[in-house]
Short mmCIF file of C-alpha atoms in Angstrom, two decimals:
data_model
loop_
_atom_site.label_atom_id
_atom_site.label_comp_id
_atom_site.label_asym_id
_atom_site.label_seq_id
_atom_site.Cartn_x
_atom_site.Cartn_y
_atom_site.Cartn_z
CA MET A 276 -16.61 -0.71 41.04
CA LYS A 277 -19.31 -0.69 38.42
CA SER A 278 -21.43 1.92 40.24
CA ARG A 279 -18.38 4.16 40.68
CA GLY A 280 -17.68 3.95 36.97
CA VAL A 281 -21.30 4.80 36.18
CA ARG A 282 -21.05 7.89 38.39
CA HIS A 283 -17.87 8.92 36.56
CA ARG A 284 -19.57 8.57 33.20
CA THR A 285 -22.71 10.39 34.34
CA VAL A 286 -20.70 13.41 35.40
CA LEU A 287 -18.66 13.15 32.21
CA LEU A 288 -21.74 13.30 30.01
CA VAL A 289 -22.98 16.39 31.80
CA LEU A 290 -19.66 18.14 31.34
CA LEU A 291 -19.35 17.05 27.72
CA ARG A 292 -22.00 19.54 26.76
CA THR A 293 -18.90 21.77 26.66
CA ALA A 294 -17.59 19.87 23.66
CA TRP A 295 -16.67 22.87 21.55
CA VAL A 296 -14.03 24.20 23.92
CA SER A 297 -10.87 22.50 22.66
CA LEU A 298 -9.14 19.18 22.80
CA CYS A 299 -7.39 20.37 25.96
CA ALA A 300 -10.64 21.35 27.60
CA VAL A 301 -11.96 17.84 27.07
CA VAL A 302 -8.89 16.61 28.93
CA LEU A 303 -9.53 19.12 31.69
CA VAL A 304 -13.12 18.06 32.09
CA ALA A 305 -12.18 14.39 32.00
CA ALA A 306 -9.58 15.04 34.68
CA GLY A 307 -12.17 16.74 36.86
CA ILE A 308 -14.61 13.86 36.83
CA ALA A 309 -13.10 11.60 39.46
CA TRP A 310 -12.16 14.49 41.72
CA SER A 311 -15.65 16.01 41.63
CA THR A 312 -17.21 12.76 42.75
CA VAL A 313 -15.07 12.66 45.90
CA SER A 314 -14.69 16.47 46.28
CA THR A 315 -10.90 16.28 46.38
CA ILE A 316 -8.03 17.28 44.11
CA SER A 317 -5.60 14.56 43.07
CA THR A 318 -2.08 15.21 44.34
CA SER A 319 -0.64 13.28 41.40
CA VAL A 320 -1.48 16.06 38.93
CA GLU A 321 1.35 18.49 38.21
CA ARG A 322 0.66 21.97 39.58
CA SER A 323 2.08 25.31 38.42
CA TYR A 324 2.62 28.44 40.53
CA ALA A 325 3.08 30.71 37.52
CA LEU A 326 -0.24 32.47 38.13
CA ASP A 327 0.09 33.07 41.87
CA ASP A 328 0.55 36.84 41.47
CA ALA A 329 -1.54 37.27 38.32
CA PRO A 330 -4.64 39.53 38.47
CA ARG A 331 -8.03 37.87 38.41
CA SER A 332 -11.13 38.56 36.37
CA THR A 333 -13.82 40.70 37.94
CA SER A 334 -16.56 39.20 35.80
CA GLY A 335 -16.62 35.45 35.25
CA ARG A 336 -13.44 33.40 34.79
CA ASN A 337 -10.83 33.05 32.06
CA ILE A 338 -8.95 29.79 31.55
CA LEU A 339 -5.95 29.71 29.22
CA ILE A 340 -5.55 26.31 27.58
CA MET A 341 -2.11 25.66 26.06
CA GLY A 342 -1.06 22.73 23.88
CA LEU A 343 2.72 22.34 23.64
CA THR A 344 4.66 20.86 20.72
CA THR A 345 7.23 19.10 22.91
CA ARG A 346 7.71 15.35 22.51
CA LEU A 347 9.11 15.09 26.07
CA ASP A 348 7.29 14.20 29.29
CA LEU A 349 6.66 16.61 32.16
CA HIS A 350 10.18 16.06 33.50
CA GLY A 351 11.90 16.66 30.16
CA GLU A 352 12.55 12.96 29.59
CA PRO A 353 12.11 11.31 26.16
CA LEU A 354 8.96 9.32 25.57
CA PRO A 355 9.34 5.56 25.01
CA ASP A 356 10.32 4.62 21.45
CA ASP A 357 7.14 2.61 20.88
CA VAL A 358 5.00 5.60 21.91
CA LEU A 359 6.90 7.94 19.59
CA ARG A 360 6.48 5.46 16.76
CA ARG A 361 2.73 5.23 17.30
CA MET A 362 2.41 9.03 17.62
CA GLN A 363 4.03 9.48 14.16
CA ALA A 364 5.35 12.86 15.38
CA GLY A 365 9.09 12.40 14.92
CA GLU A 366 11.87 12.04 17.46
CA SER A 367 11.93 13.33 21.05
CA ASP A 368 14.15 16.30 20.18
CA ARG A 369 11.59 17.75 17.74
CA GLY A 370 8.96 20.36 18.47
CA GLY A 371 10.61 22.56 21.07
CA TYR A 372 8.32 24.31 23.51
CA ASN A 373 6.01 26.32 21.27
CA ALA A 374 2.43 26.76 22.50
CA ASN A 375 0.83 25.73 19.21
CA THR A 376 -2.64 25.58 20.74
CA LEU A 377 -3.80 28.69 22.62
CA ILE A 378 -7.45 28.93 23.63
CA LEU A 379 -8.98 31.36 26.10
CA LEU A 380 -12.08 29.85 27.67
CA HIS A 381 -14.32 32.56 29.13
CA ILE A 382 -16.88 31.35 31.68
CA PRO A 383 -19.33 34.17 32.45
CA ALA A 384 -21.30 34.58 35.67
CA SER A 385 -24.33 33.36 33.72
CA GLY A 386 -25.11 32.12 30.22
CA PRO A 387 -23.03 30.08 27.78
CA ALA A 388 -19.24 30.08 27.88
CA VAL A 389 -17.10 30.79 24.84
CA ALA A 390 -13.73 29.38 23.80
CA MET A 391 -11.60 31.75 21.73
CA SER A 392 -8.82 30.21 19.66
CA VAL A 393 -5.74 32.43 19.23
CA PRO A 394 -3.89 31.64 15.96
CA ARG A 395 -0.39 30.52 16.91
CA ASP A 396 1.52 32.61 14.32
CA ASN A 397 0.14 36.00 15.34
CA LEU A 398 2.94 38.57 15.47
CA VAL A 399 2.66 40.23 18.90
CA PRO A 400 4.78 41.95 21.57
CA LEU A 401 6.30 39.28 23.82
CA SER A 402 6.49 39.68 27.58
CA SER A 403 10.27 39.19 27.41
CA GLY A 404 10.61 42.13 25.02
CA GLY A 405 10.47 42.60 21.26
CA GLU A 406 8.06 40.97 18.85
CA GLY A 407 7.57 37.35 17.90
CA LYS A 408 4.96 34.73 17.17
CA ILE A 409 2.62 34.46 20.13
CA LYS A 410 3.36 30.73 20.41
CA GLU A 411 7.06 31.45 21.08
CA ALA A 412 6.67 33.21 24.45
CA TYR A 413 6.87 29.92 26.37
CA GLY A 414 9.96 28.48 24.72
CA ARG A 415 11.94 31.72 24.69
CA ALA A 416 11.38 32.36 28.41
CA LYS A 417 12.22 28.74 29.23
CA ILE A 418 15.63 29.00 27.54
CA VAL A 419 16.46 32.31 29.25
CA GLU A 420 15.61 30.97 32.71
CA GLU A 421 17.57 27.75 32.24
CA ASP A 422 20.60 29.70 31.05
CA ARG A 423 20.34 32.00 34.08
CA LEU A 424 20.19 29.06 36.47
CA ARG A 425 23.13 27.28 34.84
CA ALA A 426 25.21 30.45 35.15
CA ALA A 427 24.27 30.54 38.85
CA GLY A 428 25.46 26.95 39.33
CA THR A 429 22.30 24.85 38.91
CA HIS A 430 22.90 21.78 36.74
CA ASP A 431 20.25 19.27 37.86
CA LYS A 432 18.31 18.41 34.69
CA ARG A 433 14.92 18.03 36.35
CA GLU A 434 15.29 21.23 38.35
CA LEU A 435 16.21 23.14 35.21
CA GLU A 436 13.23 21.65 33.38
CA ARG A 437 10.82 22.51 36.19
CA ALA A 438 12.06 26.09 36.59
CA GLY A 439 12.28 26.63 32.84
CA ARG A 440 8.71 25.48 32.30
CA GLU A 441 7.42 27.70 35.09
CA ALA A 442 9.11 30.68 33.46
CA GLY A 443 7.60 29.63 30.12
CA ARG A 444 4.11 29.38 31.57
CA ARG A 445 4.41 32.78 33.20
CA ALA A 446 5.65 34.40 29.98
CA GLN A 447 2.95 32.75 27.84
CA VAL A 448 0.19 33.86 30.20
CA GLU A 449 1.52 37.43 30.36
CA THR A 450 1.87 37.62 26.57
CA VAL A 451 -1.65 36.33 25.87
CA SER A 452 -3.18 38.38 28.68
CA THR A 453 -1.61 41.60 27.40
CA PHE A 454 -2.46 40.87 23.76
CA LEU A 455 -6.13 40.14 24.54
CA ASN A 456 -6.38 42.69 27.38
CA GLN A 457 -7.85 39.94 29.55
CA PRO A 458 -6.70 38.60 32.93
CA VAL A 459 -6.04 34.86 33.08
CA ASP A 460 -7.49 33.17 36.16
CA HIS A 461 -6.42 29.60 35.45
CA LEU A 462 -4.01 27.64 33.29
CA VAL A 463 -4.21 24.22 31.64
CA GLU A 464 -1.16 22.81 29.85
CA ILE A 465 -0.92 19.63 27.80
CA SER A 466 1.67 18.32 25.33
CA LEU A 467 1.35 16.09 22.26
CA ILE A 468 1.34 12.88 24.26
CA GLY A 469 -1.83 14.04 26.01
CA PHE A 470 -3.59 14.58 22.66
CA PHE A 471 -2.49 11.10 21.66
CA HIS A 472 -3.70 9.52 24.91
CA ILE A 473 -7.20 10.95 24.48
CA ALA A 474 -7.72 9.15 21.18
CA GLU A 475 -5.93 6.04 22.42
CA GLY A 476 -8.09 5.79 25.53
CA LEU A 477 -11.23 6.02 23.41
CA GLY A 478 -10.12 3.48 20.83
CA GLY A 479 -9.88 6.10 18.09
CA VAL A 480 -12.36 8.63 16.70
CA ASP A 481 -14.56 9.14 13.63
CA VAL A 482 -14.01 12.13 11.32
CA CYS A 483 -15.00 13.26 7.84
CA LEU A 484 -12.87 14.93 5.15
CA ARG A 485 -14.11 16.85 2.13
CA ALA A 486 -11.14 15.71 0.05
CA ALA A 487 -8.30 13.21 0.24
CA THR A 488 -5.11 14.61 1.75
CA LYS A 489 -1.53 13.53 2.30
CA ASP A 490 1.22 15.28 4.25
CA PRO A 491 4.48 13.49 5.10
CA LEU A 492 5.42 16.14 7.70
CA SER A 493 2.48 15.26 9.98
CA GLY A 494 2.00 11.68 8.78
CA ALA A 495 -1.47 12.50 7.46
CA ASP A 496 -2.66 10.19 4.67
CA PHE A 497 -6.46 10.12 4.52
CA PRO A 498 -9.07 9.47 1.83
CA ALA A 499 -12.11 11.67 1.38
CA GLY A 500 -15.28 10.98 3.33
CA PRO A 501 -16.15 9.54 6.74
CA GLN A 502 -13.50 7.34 8.38
CA HIS A 503 -12.27 5.95 11.69
CA LEU A 504 -8.84 7.07 12.93
CA ASP A 505 -6.67 5.31 15.47
CA ALA A 506 -4.69 7.36 18.01
CA GLY A 507 -1.68 7.94 15.77
CA GLN A 508 -3.84 8.92 12.80
CA ALA A 509 -5.93 11.21 15.01
CA LEU A 510 -2.80 13.06 16.12
CA SER A 511 -1.76 13.46 12.48
CA PHE A 512 -5.26 14.74 11.71
CA VAL A 513 -5.09 17.57 14.27
CA ARG A 514 -1.41 18.37 13.52
CA GLN A 515 -1.66 18.70 9.73
CA ARG A 516 -1.50 22.20 8.26
CA HIS A 517 0.52 21.70 5.03
CA GLY A 518 -1.62 20.99 2.01
CA LEU A 519 -4.75 22.51 3.58
CA PRO A 520 -6.52 25.50 1.96
CA HIS A 521 -6.04 27.85 4.90
CA GLY A 522 -3.05 26.38 6.73
CA ASP A 523 -3.28 26.90 10.48
CA LEU A 524 -6.84 28.19 10.29
CA SER A 525 -7.88 24.96 8.58
CA ARG A 526 -6.12 23.09 11.37
CA THR A 527 -8.19 25.03 13.93
CA ARG A 528 -11.37 23.86 12.21
CA ARG A 529 -10.02 20.31 12.35
CA GLN A 530 -9.64 20.64 16.10
CA GLN A 531 -13.32 21.55 16.29
CA ALA A 532 -14.27 18.57 14.14
CA PHE A 533 -12.08 16.32 16.25
CA LEU A 534 -13.80 17.57 19.41
CA SER A 535 -17.15 16.66 17.94
CA ALA A 536 -15.82 13.17 17.27
CA VAL A 537 -14.36 12.87 20.79
CA THR A 538 -17.68 13.92 22.30
CA LYS A 539 -19.66 11.35 20.36
CA ARG A 540 -17.13 8.69 21.26
CA LEU A 541 -17.29 9.52 24.95
CA LYS A 542 -21.08 9.40 25.01
CA GLY A 543 -20.87 5.72 24.21
CA ALA A 544 -17.67 4.97 26.13
CA ASP A 545 -17.53 2.17 28.67
CA VAL A 546 -16.13 2.49 32.19
CA THR A 547 -12.67 1.31 31.08
CA ALA A 548 -12.36 4.11 28.52
CA VAL A 549 -13.53 6.72 31.03
CA GLN A 550 -10.99 5.54 33.60
CA ALA A 551 -8.27 5.61 30.93
CA MET A 552 -9.12 9.27 30.28
CA ILE A 553 -8.86 10.05 33.99
CA ASP A 554 -5.53 8.25 34.34
CA MET A 555 -4.21 10.02 31.25
CA ALA A 556 -5.02 13.44 32.68
CA LYS A 557 -3.06 12.64 35.83
CA GLN A 558 0.14 12.10 33.87
CA ASP A 559 -0.20 14.56 30.99
CA VAL A 560 -1.95 17.67 32.31
CA VAL A 561 -0.54 20.64 34.26
CA LEU A 562 -2.91 22.93 36.16
CA ASP A 563 -2.27 26.11 38.10
CA ALA A 564 -2.14 25.69 41.88
CA ARG A 565 -5.30 27.67 42.59
CA PHE A 566 -7.48 25.77 40.08
CA ASP A 567 -10.31 23.95 41.91
CA LEU A 568 -11.58 21.37 39.46
CA ALA A 569 -14.43 20.28 41.71
CA ASP A 570 -15.67 23.89 41.70
CA LEU A 571 -15.40 23.99 37.91
CA ALA A 572 -17.43 20.78 37.62
CA ARG A 573 -20.17 22.29 39.79
CA ASN A 574 -20.32 25.64 37.99
CA LEU A 575 -19.41 24.95 34.35
CA PRO A 576 -22.16 26.21 32.00
CA SER A 577 -24.21 23.65 30.14
CA GLU A 578 -23.15 25.20 26.83
CA VAL A 579 -19.73 26.26 25.52
CA ARG A 580 -19.28 27.68 22.02
CA PHE A 581 -16.16 28.00 19.90
CA ASP A 582 -14.75 30.80 17.74
CA THR A 583 -11.39 31.88 16.28
CA LEU A 584 -9.99 35.38 16.85
CA PRO A 585 -9.41 37.41 13.66
CA ILE A 586 -6.21 38.06 11.73
CA GLU A 587 -5.61 40.74 9.08
CA GLY A 588 -3.59 38.59 6.72
CA SER A 589 -0.14 37.05 6.43
CA ALA A 590 3.34 38.50 6.04
CA HIS A 591 6.90 37.31 5.57
CA LEU A 592 9.19 38.66 8.28
CA GLY A 593 12.77 37.66 8.97
CA GLY A 594 12.40 34.50 6.94
CA LEU A 595 9.20 33.47 8.76
CA ASP A 596 5.54 33.52 7.82
CA VAL A 597 3.52 35.42 10.43
CA ASN A 598 -0.07 36.54 10.90
CA LYS A 599 -0.67 40.29 10.80
CA VAL A 600 -3.11 41.34 13.51
CA ASP A 601 -4.91 44.51 14.56
CA GLN A 602 -4.74 44.32 18.35
CA ALA A 603 -7.62 46.74 18.83
CA LYS A 604 -9.87 44.63 16.58
CA VAL A 605 -8.83 41.44 18.38
CA GLN A 606 -9.61 42.92 21.78
CA ALA A 607 -12.96 44.22 20.53
CA LYS A 608 -13.77 40.72 19.24
CA VAL A 609 -12.89 39.21 22.61
CA THR A 610 -15.27 41.63 24.32
CA GLU A 611 -17.98 40.86 21.79
CA LEU A 612 -17.62 37.11 22.18
CA ALA A 613 -17.56 37.34 25.97
CA THR A 614 -20.89 39.16 25.96
CA ALA A 615 -22.55 37.53 22.94
CA PRO A 616 -21.10 34.08 22.13
CA PRO A 617 -21.41 32.69 18.58
CA PRO A 618 -24.38 30.50 17.72
CA PRO A 619 -24.09 26.75 18.31
CA PRO A 620 -23.13 24.43 15.45
CA PRO A 621 -26.04 23.75 13.06
CA ASN A 622 -26.40 20.06 13.90
CA ASP A 623 -25.11 17.30 16.14
CA GLY A 624 -23.34 15.43 13.36
CA ILE A 625 -19.61 15.14 12.68
CA PRO A 626 -18.80 17.99 10.29
CA CYS A 627 -16.74 17.36 7.16
CA VAL A 628 -13.64 19.58 7.03
CA ASP A 629 -10.74 20.31 4.67
#
């Protein structure tokens, strides 16, 4: 048992050179560890068929990583009360099905990979028609599909949830793919409970803040300076956007800082923590049906760098704050990053953030 755990951790440390992908990518890599050692794919991981007919990249691979706001499990059931309490994220009926984290991970045929964060409030054309925030494509399509099925006589709650989520995944992929002018080869989906389980499995993480901050909406209440966060505090840390200098863009930088902390934590993790990460991925992660994780583990570049796609500013539309974007500039930036990734972070320390 000990040698098996050592093998798991050895593979993990190799893959964790990809630390600057996203919190979801860490989950993906952690999920791939056990399967790569036995060259099989676990049947207990939820699979999606939303990409079966989607076009593929002709150069490298693109993986869309989505973090959902829902407080429900994969079957649409409420999380246990004690878990909700420790998450500090409100009741089960909060959050909806917005894709608040959207990251396109581009893995080229050679050279370093790049992870491109798409700000969630970008105003874009939605695959279902009309304009909306890019994060809304999933939830809108889910509602439409569930309503269609109910009208046709389907009333089983789990069947509605499954079909609704598949429609949501398809719509989110199509919306992001069209906006970025990039095919999506693979899909990774994770909800808030998965973010929470990462920090919980590792016994918390270490971060650093430039200034003290408090936000009752996310539960954030942190002093300035270096500090250790438990799982609930860590979730508040990556969720907070109110009271930060640049709102959602500050939250994106926090995700990067959190990834640095997760990476350092994993480098010193024992076998129990590694196994907890693997078990977490089996219950919290959804992958597309054609995603071969063992192949990813064999071919993932040794270096992955992180950047955020540009916005032009903010606007107030229909009572909502949105990001104005120049689609041509965004697509040009995607091409630039795919061919010339940003430089690596200046040091291996945990960066202080807002």
